[in-house]
Amino acid sequence: MKPLFALLPSATFGLGAALQDTGRPYDTGMSSRAAWPNGPFVTSGRWIRDASGQTVTYAGTNWPGHGETMVPEGLQYQSIETIVGMIKSLGMNAVRLTFAIQMIDEIYANGGNDITLERAFVQALGQTNGTRVLGQVLAKNPRFTRSTTRLEVFDAVAEELYKQQIYVHLDNHVSKAQWCCSGTDGDTWWGDRNFNTANWVRGLSYMAKHGKSWPALMSIGLRNEPREPQNNPALTWSSYNWQSWSSFMRQGAAAVNQANPDLLIFLSGLNYDTTLTPVVQGTALTPGNGRFRFEDFPANKLVLELHTYEGGVNSCSTLQNNLYRNGFQTLQGGPGINVFPMMLTEFGFLMDDRTWRGVYASCLASYLPAQKAGWTIWVLAGSYYTRQGIQDFDETWGLLNHNWSGWRSPSYIEGALKAMVRNTLS
Ligand SMILES: *[C@@H]1O[C@H](CO)[C@@H](O)[C@H](O)[C@H]1NC(C)=O
Ligand SMILES: *[C@@H]1O[C@H](CO)[C@@H](O)[C@H](O)[C@H]1NC(C)=O
């Protein structure tokens, strides 16, 4: 913890102490509640287990914090407490909280101090709108000031998730803070224009260590959606393969484990994290001959994560077969199969009154609970401070409506999502 404290602005201690004074209702009183979250978690075969050996499955949602402001979204519309309360009202027990490596790069560039909300909003939205939106954030979240830092906002989000007993899963979504993902955004693969490997390792390490002060932080994803650098054929040719994947994942996992040995470590696969087949099937990590070996990684800490956006699929068996072949086979095991816990950390669709009744959404709503596989739906956000050059971007796939005041598709929430959570956690 020492090197971490040296990097933090002193203001962090003030806020942290204030949160601790008021924020730990479970430290006294009933011992079963005091135990939550009962970590650190470990893996055993296909299961995640808490410190008393009980299995743990995540049923949750993605809360983006990796956009241009690098501040968790939605705070100009609602307080952190209200947003977390809405997640809780679904019965969910986990949040995949995304961050950009750029945030940590800026902390280092700024002498070890994170930048203020004022600077972050003005940098991302311009002077006029940045100032106005920050004013809205402060009105909804009066504990913050213009000079609160982004990391202190992450701290407050993590603290509130802890208070409401929701596990925090950190996800390194991008290096350069921007909407993800395309094949040409420079964030595709280690060595791409915006994706510096050393900065990535440093950023993972920093957040893993910083997260020691978040009691609900149980796990971290090393990198969201690795993919082919489509405008960099030399990088594709030299590095976009399973052999390099393995070496980068080992590097990232070692850095996280050294910084914070308590965390579970999530590995995502190639092609926008849609496939982990050679890892699960134990076949060659091409172009080399090596195979995946558990002993190359921290023991009992690895979880696999996949994404699927096959919204046009026309049969549930096709979707299930694809997921099985791409990695869910790990949950069944069998001769030669490497067994891990597997999670679907992204899937999502248009939040209207109809789409959730279609094949894709209804198939996942039954398949994932039946597999007892964890999941986090994309996405909580009803809007973004800014996305793809458009400020106050409306997220039509958001669980929440534009101003984060209610559900965008109440029929989905009541007709399917709450039951999916219940069936996963029962
Ligand atoms: C600033 O905010 C206003 C109101 O939401 C919007 O119309 C305008 O496009 C924003 N400016 C920029 C540069 O995006
Ligand atoms: C928020 O959005 C909802 C649904 O779009 C709308 O009915 C409501 O009036 C909005 N509230 C505010 C304060 O803008």
Coordinates of C-alpha atoms and ligand atoms in Angstrom, one line a residue:
M1 CA 0.0 0.0 0.0
K2 CA 2.9 2.4 0.6
P3 CA 3.7 3.2 -3.0
L4 CA 0.1 3.7 -3.7
F5 CA -0.4 6.2 -1.0
A6 CA 2.6 8.1 -2.3
L7 CA 0.8 8.5 -5.6
L8 CA -2.5 9.7 -4.2
P9 CA -3.5 13.3 -3.6
S10 CA -4.1 14.1 0.1
A11 CA -7.7 15.0 -0.7
T12 CA -8.3 11.3 -1.2
F13 CA -7.7 10.6 2.5
G14 CA -10.2 13.3 3.5
L15 CA -13.0 11.8 1.3
G16 CA -12.0 8.2 2.1
A17 CA -12.1 8.9 5.9
A18 CA -15.5 10.7 5.6
L19 CA -16.9 7.7 3.7
Q20 CA -15.5 5.3 6.2
D21 CA -17.0 7.1 9.2
T22 CA -20.5 6.9 7.8
G23 CA -20.3 4.0 5.4
R24 CA -19.9 0.7 7.2
P25 CA -23.1 -0.2 8.8
Y26 CA -22.2 -3.9 8.6
D27 CA -19.1 -3.8 10.7
T28 CA -21.1 -4.2 13.8
G29 CA -24.2 -6.2 14.4
M30 CA -25.1 -9.4 12.8
S31 CA -22.1 -11.5 12.0
S32 CA -23.5 -13.0 8.8
R33 CA -23.9 -9.6 7.3
A34 CA -20.5 -8.5 8.6
A35 CA -19.0 -11.2 6.5
W36 CA -20.1 -9.8 3.2
P37 CA -18.5 -9.9 0.7
N38 CA -16.6 -12.8 2.4
G39 CA -13.6 -12.6 0.1
P40 CA -11.1 -13.1 -1.3
F41 CA -12.8 -15.2 -4.0
V42 CA -11.0 -18.2 -5.5
T43 CA -11.9 -20.5 -8.3
S44 CA -12.3 -24.2 -8.0
G45 CA -13.0 -25.9 -11.3
R46 CA -15.9 -24.2 -12.9
W47 CA -17.0 -22.4 -9.8
I48 CA -16.1 -19.2 -8.0
R49 CA -16.1 -19.6 -4.3
D50 CA -16.1 -17.2 -1.4
A51 CA -13.9 -17.6 1.7
S52 CA -16.3 -20.1 3.3
G53 CA -16.5 -22.2 0.1
Q54 CA -19.9 -21.1 -1.0
T55 CA -20.3 -20.7 -4.8
V56 CA -20.7 -17.1 -6.1
T57 CA -22.2 -16.2 -9.4
Y58 CA -22.5 -12.7 -10.8
A59 CA -25.7 -11.3 -12.2
G60 CA -25.2 -7.7 -13.0
T61 CA -24.7 -4.9 -15.4
N62 CA -22.0 -2.8 -17.0
W63 CA -21.5 0.8 -15.7
P64 CA -19.2 2.6 -18.0
G65 CA -16.5 4.9 -16.7
H66 CA -14.1 4.7 -19.6
G67 CA -15.6 7.5 -21.8
E68 CA -13.8 10.7 -22.6
T69 CA -14.5 12.2 -19.2
M70 CA -13.2 9.1 -17.4
V71 CA -15.9 9.6 -14.8
P72 CA -18.6 6.9 -14.2
E73 CA -21.6 7.9 -16.3
G74 CA -24.9 9.3 -15.3
L75 CA -23.9 11.5 -12.3
Q76 CA -25.3 14.6 -13.9
Y77 CA -28.8 13.0 -13.7
Q78 CA -28.7 11.0 -10.5
S79 CA -26.8 10.5 -7.3
I80 CA -24.5 7.5 -6.9
E81 CA -26.8 6.3 -4.1
T82 CA -29.9 6.4 -6.3
I83 CA -28.2 4.7 -9.3
V84 CA -26.8 1.9 -7.1
G85 CA -30.3 1.6 -5.5
M86 CA -31.8 1.0 -8.9
I87 CA -29.3 -1.7 -9.7
K88 CA -30.1 -3.3 -6.3
S89 CA -33.8 -3.1 -7.0
L90 CA -33.3 -5.6 -9.9
G91 CA -31.8 -8.1 -7.4
M92 CA -28.4 -7.8 -9.1
N93 CA -25.2 -8.5 -7.1
A94 CA -22.4 -7.3 -9.4
V95 CA -21.3 -4.3 -11.5
R96 CA -18.7 -4.4 -14.2
L97 CA -17.2 -0.9 -13.8
T98 CA -15.1 0.1 -16.8
F99 CA -12.0 2.3 -16.9
A100 CA -9.5 3.7 -19.3
I101 CA -5.7 3.3 -19.0
Q102 CA -5.5 7.0 -20.0
M103 CA -6.8 7.9 -16.5
I104 CA -3.7 6.3 -14.9
D105 CA -1.4 7.8 -17.6
E106 CA -2.7 11.2 -16.7
I107 CA -2.2 10.6 -13.0
Y108 CA 1.5 9.8 -13.6
A109 CA 1.8 12.7 -16.0
N110 CA 0.4 15.0 -13.3
G111 CA 3.0 14.1 -10.7
G112 CA 1.0 11.3 -9.2
N113 CA -2.2 13.3 -8.6
D114 CA -5.4 12.5 -10.5
I115 CA -6.9 15.5 -12.3
T116 CA -10.0 17.3 -11.0
L117 CA -13.6 16.9 -12.2
E118 CA -13.5 20.4 -13.4
R119 CA -10.5 19.7 -15.6
A120 CA -11.9 16.3 -16.7
F121 CA -15.3 17.7 -17.8
V122 CA -13.9 20.8 -19.5
Q123 CA -11.3 18.6 -21.3
A124 CA -14.0 16.3 -22.6
L125 CA -17.0 18.6 -23.2
G126 CA -15.4 22.0 -23.7
Q127 CA -15.5 25.1 -21.4
T128 CA -19.2 25.9 -21.6
N129 CA -20.7 22.5 -21.5
G130 CA -18.1 21.0 -19.3
T131 CA -18.8 23.7 -16.7
R132 CA -22.5 23.3 -17.0
V133 CA -22.5 19.5 -16.8
L134 CA -20.1 19.5 -13.9
G135 CA -22.6 21.9 -12.1
Q136 CA -25.3 19.3 -12.7
V137 CA -23.1 16.5 -11.3
L138 CA -22.3 18.6 -8.2
A139 CA -26.0 19.4 -7.7
K140 CA -27.0 15.7 -7.8
N141 CA -23.9 14.6 -5.8
P142 CA -23.2 17.4 -3.3
R143 CA -20.5 15.5 -1.6
F144 CA -18.3 16.3 -4.6
T145 CA -16.7 19.6 -5.5
R146 CA -15.0 21.0 -8.6
S147 CA -11.7 19.8 -7.2
T148 CA -12.8 16.2 -6.4
T149 CA -10.8 13.9 -8.6
R150 CA -12.1 11.2 -11.0
L151 CA -10.5 8.5 -8.8
E152 CA -12.4 9.8 -5.8
V153 CA -15.6 9.4 -7.8
F154 CA -14.7 5.8 -8.5
D155 CA -14.0 5.4 -4.8
A156 CA -17.4 6.8 -4.0
V157 CA -19.1 4.4 -6.5
A158 CA -17.2 1.5 -5.1
E159 CA -18.1 2.5 -1.5
E160 CA -21.8 2.7 -2.3
L161 CA -21.7 -0.6 -4.1
Y162 CA -20.2 -2.1 -1.0
K163 CA -22.8 -0.5 1.2
Q164 CA -25.6 -2.0 -0.9
Q165 CA -23.7 -5.3 -1.1
I166 CA -23.0 -5.4 -4.8
Y167 CA -19.7 -6.9 -6.0
V168 CA -17.4 -4.7 -8.0
H169 CA -15.7 -6.1 -11.1
L170 CA -13.2 -3.6 -12.6
D171 CA -12.8 -3.8 -16.3
N172 CA -10.0 -2.3 -18.4
H173 CA -12.1 -1.4 -21.3
V174 CA -9.7 0.8 -23.4
S175 CA -6.4 2.5 -23.3
K176 CA -7.5 5.8 -24.9
A177 CA -10.7 7.0 -23.3
Q178 CA -13.3 6.7 -26.0
W179 CA -16.3 4.6 -27.1
C180 CA -15.3 1.0 -27.7
C181 CA -14.8 -0.9 -30.0
S182 CA -13.8 -0.8 -33.6
G183 CA -11.0 -2.4 -35.6
T184 CA -9.5 1.0 -36.4
D185 CA -9.7 2.9 -33.2
G186 CA -6.1 2.4 -32.2
D187 CA -7.2 0.5 -29.1
T188 CA -7.5 -2.9 -30.7
W189 CA -4.4 -4.9 -29.6
W190 CA -1.1 -4.6 -27.7
G191 CA 1.1 -2.3 -29.7
D192 CA -1.7 -0.5 -31.6
R193 CA -1.5 3.3 -31.9
N194 CA -3.2 4.0 -28.6
F195 CA -2.4 0.8 -26.8
N196 CA 1.0 0.9 -25.2
T197 CA 1.8 -2.4 -23.4
A198 CA 3.9 -1.0 -20.7
N199 CA 1.3 1.7 -19.8
W200 CA -1.3 -1.0 -19.8
V201 CA 0.6 -3.1 -17.3
R202 CA 1.3 0.0 -15.2
G203 CA -2.4 1.0 -15.3
L204 CA -3.7 -2.5 -14.3
S205 CA -1.2 -2.6 -11.4
Y206 CA -2.2 0.9 -10.3
M207 CA -5.9 0.1 -10.2
A208 CA -5.5 -3.4 -8.6
K209 CA -3.5 -1.7 -5.9
H210 CA -5.8 1.2 -5.5
G211 CA -8.7 -1.1 -5.3
K212 CA -7.4 -2.6 -2.1
S213 CA -9.4 0.2 -0.4
W214 CA -12.6 -1.0 -2.0
P215 CA -14.0 -3.8 0.1
A216 CA -16.4 -5.0 -2.6
L217 CA -13.8 -5.2 -5.3
M218 CA -13.5 -9.0 -6.1
S219 CA -12.2 -9.2 -9.6
I220 CA -10.7 -7.4 -12.6
G221 CA -10.8 -7.9 -16.4
L222 CA -7.4 -7.5 -18.0
R223 CA -8.7 -6.1 -21.3
N224 CA -12.0 -5.7 -23.0
E225 CA -12.5 -7.2 -26.5
P226 CA -9.0 -7.8 -28.0
R227 CA -9.4 -7.6 -31.8
E228 CA -7.6 -7.4 -35.1
P229 CA -5.9 -4.0 -35.8
Q230 CA -7.6 -3.6 -39.2
N231 CA -5.6 -0.6 -40.2
N232 CA -2.3 -2.0 -39.1
P233 CA -1.5 -5.1 -41.2
A234 CA 2.0 -5.4 -39.9
L235 CA 0.8 -5.6 -36.3
T236 CA -1.9 -8.1 -37.4
W237 CA 0.7 -10.3 -39.1
S238 CA 3.3 -10.1 -36.3
S239 CA 1.1 -10.2 -33.2
Y240 CA -2.6 -10.8 -33.6
N241 CA -2.6 -14.4 -32.6
W242 CA -3.1 -16.8 -29.6
Q243 CA 0.6 -17.1 -28.9
S244 CA 1.0 -13.3 -28.3
W245 CA -2.4 -13.3 -26.5
S246 CA -1.0 -15.8 -24.1
S247 CA 2.2 -13.8 -23.4
F248 CA 0.3 -10.5 -22.9
M249 CA -2.3 -12.1 -20.6
R250 CA 0.4 -13.7 -18.5
Q251 CA 2.1 -10.3 -18.2
G252 CA -1.2 -8.6 -17.2
A253 CA -2.2 -11.3 -14.7
A254 CA 1.2 -11.3 -13.0
A255 CA 1.1 -7.5 -12.6
V256 CA -2.4 -7.6 -11.1
N257 CA -1.5 -10.5 -8.8
Q258 CA 1.6 -8.8 -7.6
A259 CA -0.3 -5.6 -6.9
N260 CA -3.3 -7.3 -5.3
P261 CA -3.2 -11.1 -4.8
D262 CA -6.9 -11.2 -3.7
L263 CA -8.4 -10.4 -7.1
L264 CA -9.9 -12.9 -9.5
I265 CA -8.5 -12.2 -13.0
F266 CA -10.7 -12.4 -16.0
L267 CA -9.3 -13.3 -19.4
S268 CA -11.1 -12.3 -22.6
G269 CA -10.5 -13.8 -26.1
L270 CA -9.9 -12.9 -29.6
N271 CA -12.2 -11.3 -32.2
Y272 CA -13.9 -8.9 -29.8
D273 CA -13.9 -11.5 -27.0
T274 CA -16.1 -13.8 -28.9
T275 CA -13.8 -16.9 -28.8
L276 CA -11.6 -18.6 -26.3
T277 CA -11.7 -22.0 -28.0
P278 CA -8.0 -23.0 -28.0
V279 CA -7.7 -22.0 -24.3
V280 CA -10.7 -24.2 -23.4
Q281 CA -9.8 -27.1 -25.7
G282 CA -6.1 -27.1 -24.9
T283 CA -5.0 -26.9 -28.5
A284 CA -2.0 -25.1 -29.8
L285 CA -1.7 -21.4 -29.1
T286 CA -0.8 -20.7 -32.7
P287 CA 1.4 -19.9 -34.5
G288 CA 3.5 -21.6 -31.8
N289 CA 3.0 -25.1 -30.5
G290 CA 2.6 -24.1 -26.8
R291 CA -0.7 -24.8 -25.1
F292 CA -2.5 -23.1 -22.3
R293 CA -1.0 -24.0 -18.9
F294 CA -2.6 -23.1 -15.6
E295 CA 0.8 -23.0 -14.0
D296 CA 1.7 -20.0 -16.1
F297 CA -0.9 -17.9 -14.1
P298 CA -1.7 -17.2 -10.5
A299 CA -3.3 -20.3 -9.0
N300 CA -7.1 -20.5 -8.6
K301 CA -7.7 -16.9 -9.8
L302 CA -8.6 -17.2 -13.5
V303 CA -12.1 -16.7 -14.9
L304 CA -12.9 -16.6 -18.6
E305 CA -15.2 -14.0 -20.1
L306 CA -17.0 -13.9 -23.5
H307 CA -19.3 -11.5 -25.3
T308 CA -22.0 -12.2 -27.7
Y309 CA -23.9 -9.7 -29.9
E310 CA -25.6 -12.2 -32.2
G311 CA -28.9 -10.3 -32.1
G312 CA -29.9 -11.6 -35.5
V313 CA -29.7 -15.3 -34.6
N314 CA -32.7 -17.2 -35.6
S315 CA -32.6 -20.2 -33.3
C316 CA -31.6 -20.7 -29.6
S317 CA -29.8 -23.9 -30.4
T318 CA -27.5 -22.0 -32.9
L319 CA -26.7 -19.4 -30.3
Q320 CA -26.1 -22.1 -27.6
N321 CA -23.9 -24.1 -30.0
N322 CA -21.9 -21.0 -30.8
L323 CA -21.4 -20.1 -27.2
Y324 CA -20.4 -23.7 -26.4
R325 CA -17.9 -24.0 -29.2
N326 CA -16.4 -20.5 -28.4
G327 CA -15.8 -21.4 -24.8
F328 CA -18.8 -22.3 -22.7
Q329 CA -17.7 -25.9 -23.1
T330 CA -15.4 -25.2 -20.2
L331 CA -18.4 -25.5 -17.8
Q332 CA -19.0 -29.1 -18.9
G333 CA -15.4 -30.2 -18.9
G334 CA -14.5 -33.5 -20.4
P335 CA -11.3 -35.2 -21.7
G336 CA -8.6 -32.6 -22.5
I337 CA -10.8 -29.6 -21.6
N338 CA -9.4 -26.9 -19.4
V339 CA -12.1 -26.1 -16.8
F340 CA -12.7 -22.5 -15.7
P341 CA -15.6 -20.4 -14.4
M342 CA -17.1 -18.7 -17.5
M343 CA -19.0 -15.5 -17.6
L344 CA -20.9 -13.6 -20.3
T345 CA -19.7 -10.1 -19.4
E346 CA -21.4 -8.4 -22.4
F347 CA -24.6 -9.0 -24.3
G348 CA -27.3 -6.5 -25.0
F349 CA -30.0 -5.3 -27.3
L350 CA -32.4 -2.4 -28.1
M351 CA -34.4 -1.6 -25.0
D352 CA -37.9 -1.4 -26.5
D353 CA -41.0 -3.4 -25.7
R354 CA -40.3 -6.0 -28.3
T355 CA -36.7 -7.0 -28.8
W356 CA -36.4 -8.8 -25.4
R357 CA -39.0 -11.2 -26.5
G358 CA -36.9 -12.3 -29.5
V359 CA -34.7 -15.4 -29.9
Y360 CA -31.4 -13.8 -28.8
A361 CA -32.5 -12.2 -25.5
S362 CA -34.9 -14.9 -24.5
C363 CA -32.4 -17.6 -25.3
L364 CA -29.8 -16.0 -23.1
A365 CA -32.4 -15.4 -20.3
S366 CA -32.8 -19.2 -20.0
Y367 CA -29.4 -20.5 -21.1
L368 CA -27.3 -18.5 -18.7
P369 CA -29.2 -19.3 -15.5
A370 CA -29.4 -23.0 -16.6
Q371 CA -25.6 -23.1 -16.9
K372 CA -25.3 -21.2 -13.6
A373 CA -23.0 -18.9 -15.6
G374 CA -22.4 -15.3 -14.4
W375 CA -23.3 -12.4 -16.7
T376 CA -23.3 -8.6 -16.8
I377 CA -25.7 -7.0 -19.4
W378 CA -24.6 -4.1 -21.6
V379 CA -25.5 -1.5 -20.5
L380 CA -26.8 0.4 -17.4
A381 CA -26.3 3.8 -18.9
G382 CA -29.3 5.6 -20.4
S383 CA -27.0 8.2 -21.9
Y384 CA -23.3 9.2 -21.9
Y385 CA -21.7 12.6 -21.1
T386 CA -20.3 12.2 -24.6
R387 CA -19.9 9.4 -27.1
Q388 CA -18.5 9.3 -30.6
G389 CA -18.5 13.1 -30.7
I390 CA -22.0 13.6 -29.5
Q391 CA -22.6 15.1 -26.1
D392 CA -25.5 13.7 -24.0
F393 CA -25.6 10.7 -26.3
D394 CA -28.8 8.7 -25.9
E395 CA -28.2 5.0 -25.3
T396 CA -31.0 3.1 -26.8
W397 CA -29.6 -0.1 -25.4
G398 CA -29.5 1.3 -21.8
L399 CA -31.5 -0.3 -19.0
L400 CA -32.1 3.2 -17.8
N401 CA -33.9 6.0 -19.7
H402 CA -32.0 9.1 -20.9
N403 CA -32.1 11.0 -17.6
W404 CA -31.5 7.8 -15.5
S405 CA -34.8 8.3 -13.7
G406 CA -36.4 5.0 -14.6
W407 CA -36.3 1.9 -16.8
R408 CA -36.2 2.4 -20.6
S409 CA -38.2 -0.8 -21.1
P410 CA -40.3 -1.6 -18.0
S411 CA -41.8 -4.6 -19.8
Y412 CA -38.3 -6.1 -20.1
I413 CA -37.4 -5.4 -16.5
E414 CA -40.6 -7.0 -15.2
G415 CA -41.1 -9.6 -17.9
A416 CA -37.6 -11.1 -18.0
L417 CA -34.7 -9.3 -16.4
K418 CA -35.7 -9.7 -12.8
A419 CA -36.5 -13.4 -13.3
M420 CA -33.1 -13.9 -15.1
V421 CA -31.3 -12.4 -12.1
R422 CA -33.4 -14.5 -9.7
N423 CA -32.9 -17.7 -11.6
T424 CA -29.1 -17.1 -11.9
L425 CA -28.7 -16.5 -8.2
S426 CA -31.1 -19.1 -6.9
Ligands
LIG1 C1 -23.3 21.6 -25.6 O1 -24.6 21.3 -25.1 C2 -25.7 21.6 -25.9 C3 -27.0 21.3 -25.1 O2 -27.0 19.9 -24.7 C4 -25.7 20.9 -27.2 O3 -26.7 21.3 -28.0 C5 -24.3 21.3 -27.9 O4 -24.2 20.5 -29.1 C6 -23.2 21.0 -27.0 N1 -21.9 21.4 -27.6 C7 -21.1 20.5 -28.1 C8 -19.8 21.1 -28.6 O5 -21.3 19.3 -28.2
LIG2 C1 -36.8 12.0 -17.5 O1 -37.2 11.2 -18.6 C2 -38.5 10.7 -18.5 C3 -38.7 9.6 -19.5 O2 -38.1 10.0 -20.8 C4 -39.5 11.8 -18.5 O3 -40.8 11.4 -18.4 C5 -39.2 12.8 -17.4 O4 -40.0 13.9 -17.4 C6 -37.7 13.2 -17.4 N1 -37.4 13.9 -16.1 C7 -36.7 15.0 -16.1 C8 -36.5 15.6 -14.8 O5 -36.3 15.5 -17.1

